[in-house]
Short mmCIF file of C-alpha atoms and ligand atoms in Angstrom, two decimals:
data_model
loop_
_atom_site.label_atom_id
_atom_site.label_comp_id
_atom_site.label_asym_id
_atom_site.label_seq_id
_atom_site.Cartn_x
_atom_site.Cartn_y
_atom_site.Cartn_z
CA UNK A 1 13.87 -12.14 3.78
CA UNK A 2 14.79 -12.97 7.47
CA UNK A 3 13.17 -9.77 9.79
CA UNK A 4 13.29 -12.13 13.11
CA UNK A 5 16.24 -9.90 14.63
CA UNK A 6 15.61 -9.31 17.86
CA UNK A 7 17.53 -5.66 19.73
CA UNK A 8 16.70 -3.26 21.96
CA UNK A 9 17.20 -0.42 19.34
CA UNK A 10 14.09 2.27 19.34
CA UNK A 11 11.80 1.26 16.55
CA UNK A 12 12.78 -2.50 16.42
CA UNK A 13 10.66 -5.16 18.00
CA UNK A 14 11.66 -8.45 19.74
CA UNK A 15 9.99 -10.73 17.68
CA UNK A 16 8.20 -9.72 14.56
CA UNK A 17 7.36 -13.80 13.40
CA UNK A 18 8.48 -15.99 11.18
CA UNK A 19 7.56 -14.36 7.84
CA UNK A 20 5.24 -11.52 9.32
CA UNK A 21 6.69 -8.39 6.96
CA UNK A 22 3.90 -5.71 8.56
CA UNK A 23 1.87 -5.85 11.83
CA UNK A 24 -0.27 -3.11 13.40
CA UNK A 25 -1.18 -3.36 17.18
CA UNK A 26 -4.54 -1.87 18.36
CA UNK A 27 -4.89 0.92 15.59
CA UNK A 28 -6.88 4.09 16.86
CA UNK A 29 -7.36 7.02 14.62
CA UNK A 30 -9.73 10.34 15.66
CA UNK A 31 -10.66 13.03 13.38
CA UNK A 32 -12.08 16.28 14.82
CA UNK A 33 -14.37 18.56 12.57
CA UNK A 34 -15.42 21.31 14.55
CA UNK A 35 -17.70 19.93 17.23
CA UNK A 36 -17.56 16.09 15.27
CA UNK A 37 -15.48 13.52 16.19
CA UNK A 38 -15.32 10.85 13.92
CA UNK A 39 -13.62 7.51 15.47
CA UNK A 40 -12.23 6.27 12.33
CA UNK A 41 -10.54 3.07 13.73
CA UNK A 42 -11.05 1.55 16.58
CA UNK A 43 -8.11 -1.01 17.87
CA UNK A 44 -7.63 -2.08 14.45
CA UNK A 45 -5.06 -5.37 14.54
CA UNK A 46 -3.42 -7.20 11.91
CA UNK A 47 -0.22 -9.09 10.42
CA UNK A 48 0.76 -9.40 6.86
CA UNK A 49 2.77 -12.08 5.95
CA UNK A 50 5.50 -12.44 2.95
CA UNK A 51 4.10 -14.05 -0.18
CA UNK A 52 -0.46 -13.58 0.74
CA UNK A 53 -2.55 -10.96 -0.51
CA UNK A 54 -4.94 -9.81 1.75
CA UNK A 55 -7.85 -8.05 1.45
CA UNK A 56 -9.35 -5.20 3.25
CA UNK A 57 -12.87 -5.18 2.49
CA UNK A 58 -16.07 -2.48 4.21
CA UNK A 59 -18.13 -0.39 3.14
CA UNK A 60 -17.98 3.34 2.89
CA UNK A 61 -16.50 5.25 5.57
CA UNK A 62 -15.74 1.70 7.51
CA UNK A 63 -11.80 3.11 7.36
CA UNK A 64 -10.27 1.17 4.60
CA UNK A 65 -8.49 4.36 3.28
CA UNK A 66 -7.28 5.60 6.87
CA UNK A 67 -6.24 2.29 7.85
CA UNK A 68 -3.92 2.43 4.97
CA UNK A 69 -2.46 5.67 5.05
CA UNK A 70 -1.95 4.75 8.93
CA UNK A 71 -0.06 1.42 7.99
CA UNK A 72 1.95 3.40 5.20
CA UNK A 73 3.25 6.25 7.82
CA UNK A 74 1.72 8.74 5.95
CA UNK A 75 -0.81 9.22 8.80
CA UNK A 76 -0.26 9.06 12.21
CA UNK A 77 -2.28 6.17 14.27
CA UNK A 78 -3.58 8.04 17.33
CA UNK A 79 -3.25 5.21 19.24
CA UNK A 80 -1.36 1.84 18.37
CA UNK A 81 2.09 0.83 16.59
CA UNK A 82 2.92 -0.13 12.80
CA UNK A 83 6.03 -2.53 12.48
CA UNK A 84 7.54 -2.66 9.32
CA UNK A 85 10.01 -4.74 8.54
CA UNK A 86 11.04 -5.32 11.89
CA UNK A 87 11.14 -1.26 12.58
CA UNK A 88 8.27 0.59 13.75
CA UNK A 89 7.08 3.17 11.27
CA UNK A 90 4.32 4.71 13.79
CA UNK A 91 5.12 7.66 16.29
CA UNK A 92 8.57 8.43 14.04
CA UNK A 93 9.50 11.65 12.91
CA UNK A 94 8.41 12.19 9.08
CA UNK A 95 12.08 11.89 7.82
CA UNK A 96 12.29 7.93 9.59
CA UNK A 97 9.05 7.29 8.38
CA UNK A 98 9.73 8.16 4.38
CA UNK A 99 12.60 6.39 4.46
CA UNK A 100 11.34 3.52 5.93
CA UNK A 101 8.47 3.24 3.25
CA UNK A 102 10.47 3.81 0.28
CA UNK A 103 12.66 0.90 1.42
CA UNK A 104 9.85 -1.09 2.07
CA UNK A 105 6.24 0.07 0.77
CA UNK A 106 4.99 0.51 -2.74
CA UNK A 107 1.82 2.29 -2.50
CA UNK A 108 -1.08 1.92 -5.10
CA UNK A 109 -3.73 4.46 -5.31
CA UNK A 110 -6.85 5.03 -7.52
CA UNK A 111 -6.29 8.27 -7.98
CA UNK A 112 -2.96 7.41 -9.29
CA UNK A 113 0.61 8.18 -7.82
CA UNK A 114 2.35 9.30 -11.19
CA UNK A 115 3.66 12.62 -11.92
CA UNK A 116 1.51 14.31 -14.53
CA UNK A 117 4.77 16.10 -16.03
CA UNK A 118 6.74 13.11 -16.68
CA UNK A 119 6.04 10.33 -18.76
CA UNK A 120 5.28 6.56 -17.77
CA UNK A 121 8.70 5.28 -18.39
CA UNK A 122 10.18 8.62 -16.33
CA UNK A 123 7.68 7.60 -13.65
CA UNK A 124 8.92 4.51 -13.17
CA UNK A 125 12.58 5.52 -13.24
CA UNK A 126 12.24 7.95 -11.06
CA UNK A 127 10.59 5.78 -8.34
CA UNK A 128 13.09 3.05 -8.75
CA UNK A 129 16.04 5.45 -8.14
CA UNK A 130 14.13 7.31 -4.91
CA UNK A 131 13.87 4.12 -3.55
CA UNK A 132 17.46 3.37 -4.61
CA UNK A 133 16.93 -0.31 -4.24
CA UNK A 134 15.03 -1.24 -8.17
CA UNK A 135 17.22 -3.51 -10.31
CA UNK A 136 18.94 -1.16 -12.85
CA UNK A 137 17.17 -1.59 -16.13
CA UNK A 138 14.31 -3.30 -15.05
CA UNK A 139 12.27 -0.42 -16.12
CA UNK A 140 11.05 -2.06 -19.29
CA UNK A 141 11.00 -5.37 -17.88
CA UNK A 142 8.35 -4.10 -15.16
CA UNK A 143 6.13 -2.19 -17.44
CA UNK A 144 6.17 -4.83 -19.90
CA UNK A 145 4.88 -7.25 -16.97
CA UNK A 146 1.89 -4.70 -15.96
CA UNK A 147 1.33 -4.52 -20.22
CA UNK A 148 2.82 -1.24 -21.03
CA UNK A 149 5.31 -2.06 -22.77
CA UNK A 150 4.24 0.14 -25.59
CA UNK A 151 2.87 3.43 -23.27
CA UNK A 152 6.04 3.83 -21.80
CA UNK A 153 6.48 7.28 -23.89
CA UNK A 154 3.04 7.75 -22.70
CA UNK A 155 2.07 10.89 -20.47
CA UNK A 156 -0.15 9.99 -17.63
CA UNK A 157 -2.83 12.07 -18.84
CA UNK A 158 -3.43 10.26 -21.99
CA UNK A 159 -3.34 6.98 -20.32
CA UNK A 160 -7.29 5.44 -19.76
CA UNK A 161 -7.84 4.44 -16.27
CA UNK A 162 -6.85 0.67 -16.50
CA UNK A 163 -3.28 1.96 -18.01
CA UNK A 164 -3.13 4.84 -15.28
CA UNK A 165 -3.73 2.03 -12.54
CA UNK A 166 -1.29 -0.31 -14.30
CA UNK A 167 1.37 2.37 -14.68
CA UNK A 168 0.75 3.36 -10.78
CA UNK A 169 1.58 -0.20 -10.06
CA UNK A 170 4.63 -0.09 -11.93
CA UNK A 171 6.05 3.26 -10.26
CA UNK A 172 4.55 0.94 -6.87
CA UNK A 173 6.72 -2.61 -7.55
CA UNK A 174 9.90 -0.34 -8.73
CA UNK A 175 11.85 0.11 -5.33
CA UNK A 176 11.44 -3.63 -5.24
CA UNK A 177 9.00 -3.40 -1.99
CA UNK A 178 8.68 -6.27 0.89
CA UNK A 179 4.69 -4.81 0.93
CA UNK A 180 2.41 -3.36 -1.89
CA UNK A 181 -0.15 -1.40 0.56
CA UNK A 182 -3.26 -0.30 -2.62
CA UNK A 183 -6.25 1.21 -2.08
CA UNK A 184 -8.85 0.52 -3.84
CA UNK A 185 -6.82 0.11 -7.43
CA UNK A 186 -9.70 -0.83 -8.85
CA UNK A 187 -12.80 1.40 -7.76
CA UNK A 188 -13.41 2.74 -11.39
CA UNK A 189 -12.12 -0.05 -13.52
CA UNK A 190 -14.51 -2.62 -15.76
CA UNK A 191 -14.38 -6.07 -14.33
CA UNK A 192 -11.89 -6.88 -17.03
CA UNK A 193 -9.60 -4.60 -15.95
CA UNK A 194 -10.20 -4.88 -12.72
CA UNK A 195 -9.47 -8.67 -13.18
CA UNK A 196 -6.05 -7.43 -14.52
CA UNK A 197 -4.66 -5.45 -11.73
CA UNK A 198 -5.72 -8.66 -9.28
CA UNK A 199 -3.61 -10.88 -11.37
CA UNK A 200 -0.94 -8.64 -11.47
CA UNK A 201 -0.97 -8.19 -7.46
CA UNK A 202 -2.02 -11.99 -6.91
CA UNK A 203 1.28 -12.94 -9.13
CA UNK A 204 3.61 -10.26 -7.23
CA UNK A 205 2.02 -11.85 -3.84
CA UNK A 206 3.42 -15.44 -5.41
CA UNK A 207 6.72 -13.85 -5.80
CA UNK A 208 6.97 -13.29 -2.19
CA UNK A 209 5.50 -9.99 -1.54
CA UNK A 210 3.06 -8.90 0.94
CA UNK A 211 0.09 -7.89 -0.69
CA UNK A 212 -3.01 -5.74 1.50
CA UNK A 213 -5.39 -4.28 -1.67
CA UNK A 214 -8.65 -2.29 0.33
CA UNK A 215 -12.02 -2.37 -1.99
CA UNK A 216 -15.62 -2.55 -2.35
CA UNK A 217 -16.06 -5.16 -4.78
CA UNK A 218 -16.53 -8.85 -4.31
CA UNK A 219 -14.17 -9.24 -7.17
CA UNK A 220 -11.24 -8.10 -4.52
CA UNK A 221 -12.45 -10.30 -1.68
CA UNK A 222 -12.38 -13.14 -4.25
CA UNK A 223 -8.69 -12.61 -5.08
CA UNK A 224 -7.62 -12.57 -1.66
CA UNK A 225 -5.60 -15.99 0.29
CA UNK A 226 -7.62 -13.79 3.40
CA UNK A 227 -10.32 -11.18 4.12
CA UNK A 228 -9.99 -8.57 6.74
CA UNK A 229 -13.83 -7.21 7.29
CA UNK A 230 -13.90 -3.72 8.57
CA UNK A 231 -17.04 -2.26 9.77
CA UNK A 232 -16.95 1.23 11.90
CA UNK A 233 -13.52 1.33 12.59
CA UNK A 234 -13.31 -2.34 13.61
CA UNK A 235 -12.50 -5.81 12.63
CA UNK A 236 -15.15 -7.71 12.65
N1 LIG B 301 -9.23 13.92 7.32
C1 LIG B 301 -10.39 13.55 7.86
N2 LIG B 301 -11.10 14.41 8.64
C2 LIG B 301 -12.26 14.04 9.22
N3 LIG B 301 -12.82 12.82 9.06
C3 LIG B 301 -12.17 11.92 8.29
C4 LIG B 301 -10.93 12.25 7.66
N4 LIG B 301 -10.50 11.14 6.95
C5 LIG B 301 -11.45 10.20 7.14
N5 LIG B 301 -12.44 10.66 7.94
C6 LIG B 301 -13.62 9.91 8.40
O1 LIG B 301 -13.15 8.67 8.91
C7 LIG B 301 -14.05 7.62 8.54
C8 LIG B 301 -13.28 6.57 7.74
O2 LIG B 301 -12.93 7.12 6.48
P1 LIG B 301 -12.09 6.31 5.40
O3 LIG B 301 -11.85 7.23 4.25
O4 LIG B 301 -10.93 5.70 6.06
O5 LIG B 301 -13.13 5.17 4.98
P2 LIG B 301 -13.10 4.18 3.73
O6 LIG B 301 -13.56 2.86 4.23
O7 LIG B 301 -11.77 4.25 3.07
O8 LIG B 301 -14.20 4.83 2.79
P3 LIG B 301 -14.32 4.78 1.16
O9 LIG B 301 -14.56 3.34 0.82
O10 LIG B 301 -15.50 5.65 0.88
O11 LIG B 301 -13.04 5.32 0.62
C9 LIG B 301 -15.18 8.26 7.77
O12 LIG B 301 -16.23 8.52 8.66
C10 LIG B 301 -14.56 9.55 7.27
O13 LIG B 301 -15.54 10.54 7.09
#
């Protein structure tokens, strides 16, 4: 994918890099609780490049999760810009923003980003047609490469954790995203599954996506072509 247009147009910048497919400038994010003020990142900078998988690894509270949401446009960066494919996803009006990440983003969550009242297969579907870009009838073919070929009649809520993850990484990869932004994926997995879901995102980063997958575990670091170390709010 070629994103090295260069115009004038609000949201576009001049020149985004080679192969660079996200970049956030000098992230700042406050939160205010009552008299608290919580500097949750602190000129956070990075660039994510097509094809890597990078890792954002800290410990509790170090911002992983805000980071994130800021990089997805589903939270506003108090300070700083997000590029996205070229277009700047930051400081946008919520409509510009959602369109902009279902075109681009799949998001991965632990606590799951299915639909409770639909089944697996449904899930899928319905992400690939909100993001109108999904290969028609690839359904099958993606759940049968995160192993569900056989849950796809499946509720969520009978799905074990693993299959939940898996199937959230289906409904994720189904708009066909340039970036798979997932957040800690694999907090409450067993290693073995937890080896799983890094295969699955190492082998979608080797098809040419960008990858970014926040955790705790060493397991996540080890899977990564690059670690990004936040402590406090901050690279370091
Ligand atoms: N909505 C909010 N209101 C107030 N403070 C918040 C809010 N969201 C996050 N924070 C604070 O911002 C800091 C960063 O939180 P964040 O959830 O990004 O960290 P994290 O690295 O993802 O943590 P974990 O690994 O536990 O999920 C923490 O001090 C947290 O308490």
């Amino acid at each position: 994918m070629s994103l090295g247009a260069t115009t004038s147009t609000a949201g576009e910048v001049t020149d985004p890099g080679d192969d660079v497919v996200l970049s956030a400038r000098t992230l700042y994010r406050f939160f205010r609780a009552g008299d608290e003020e919580t500097l949750a990142l602190r000129g956070v900078s990075l660039s994510l490049r097509a094809g890597e998988l990078v890792a954002v690894v800290g410990p509790s509270g170090s911002g992983k999760s805000t980071l994130l949401a800021c990089l997805a446009g589903l939270d506003e960066p108090d300070g700083g810009t997000v590029v996205v494919g070229g277009r700047r996803i930051s400081h946008q009006p919520e409509t510009v923003r959602t369109r902009l990440r279902a075109s681009m983003i799949g998001l991965v969550f632990q606590s799951g980003n299915l639909l409770e009242h639909l089944t697996v297969r449904q899930n899928v579907r319905l992400a690939q047609r909100l993001a109108a870009r999904g290969r028609r009838g690839a359904v099958d073919a993606l759940l049968d490469v995160v192993g569900l070929a056989a849950r796809g009649a499946a509720y969520p809520s009978r799905l074990s954790g693993g299959e939940a993850t898996r199937a959230g990484l289906a409904v994720a990869l189904a708009g066909d995203p340039a970036v798979v932004l997932a957040d800690e994926p694999t907090g409450e997995l067993d290693s073995a599954t937890e080896r799983q879901i890094l295969d699955l995102l190492a082998e979608r980063a080797r098809s040419g996506v960008a990858v970014l997958v926040a955790g705790h575990s060493p397991a996540v670091a080890a899977a990564a072509d690059r670690v990004i170390r936040l402590r406090d709010g901050q690279v370091v």
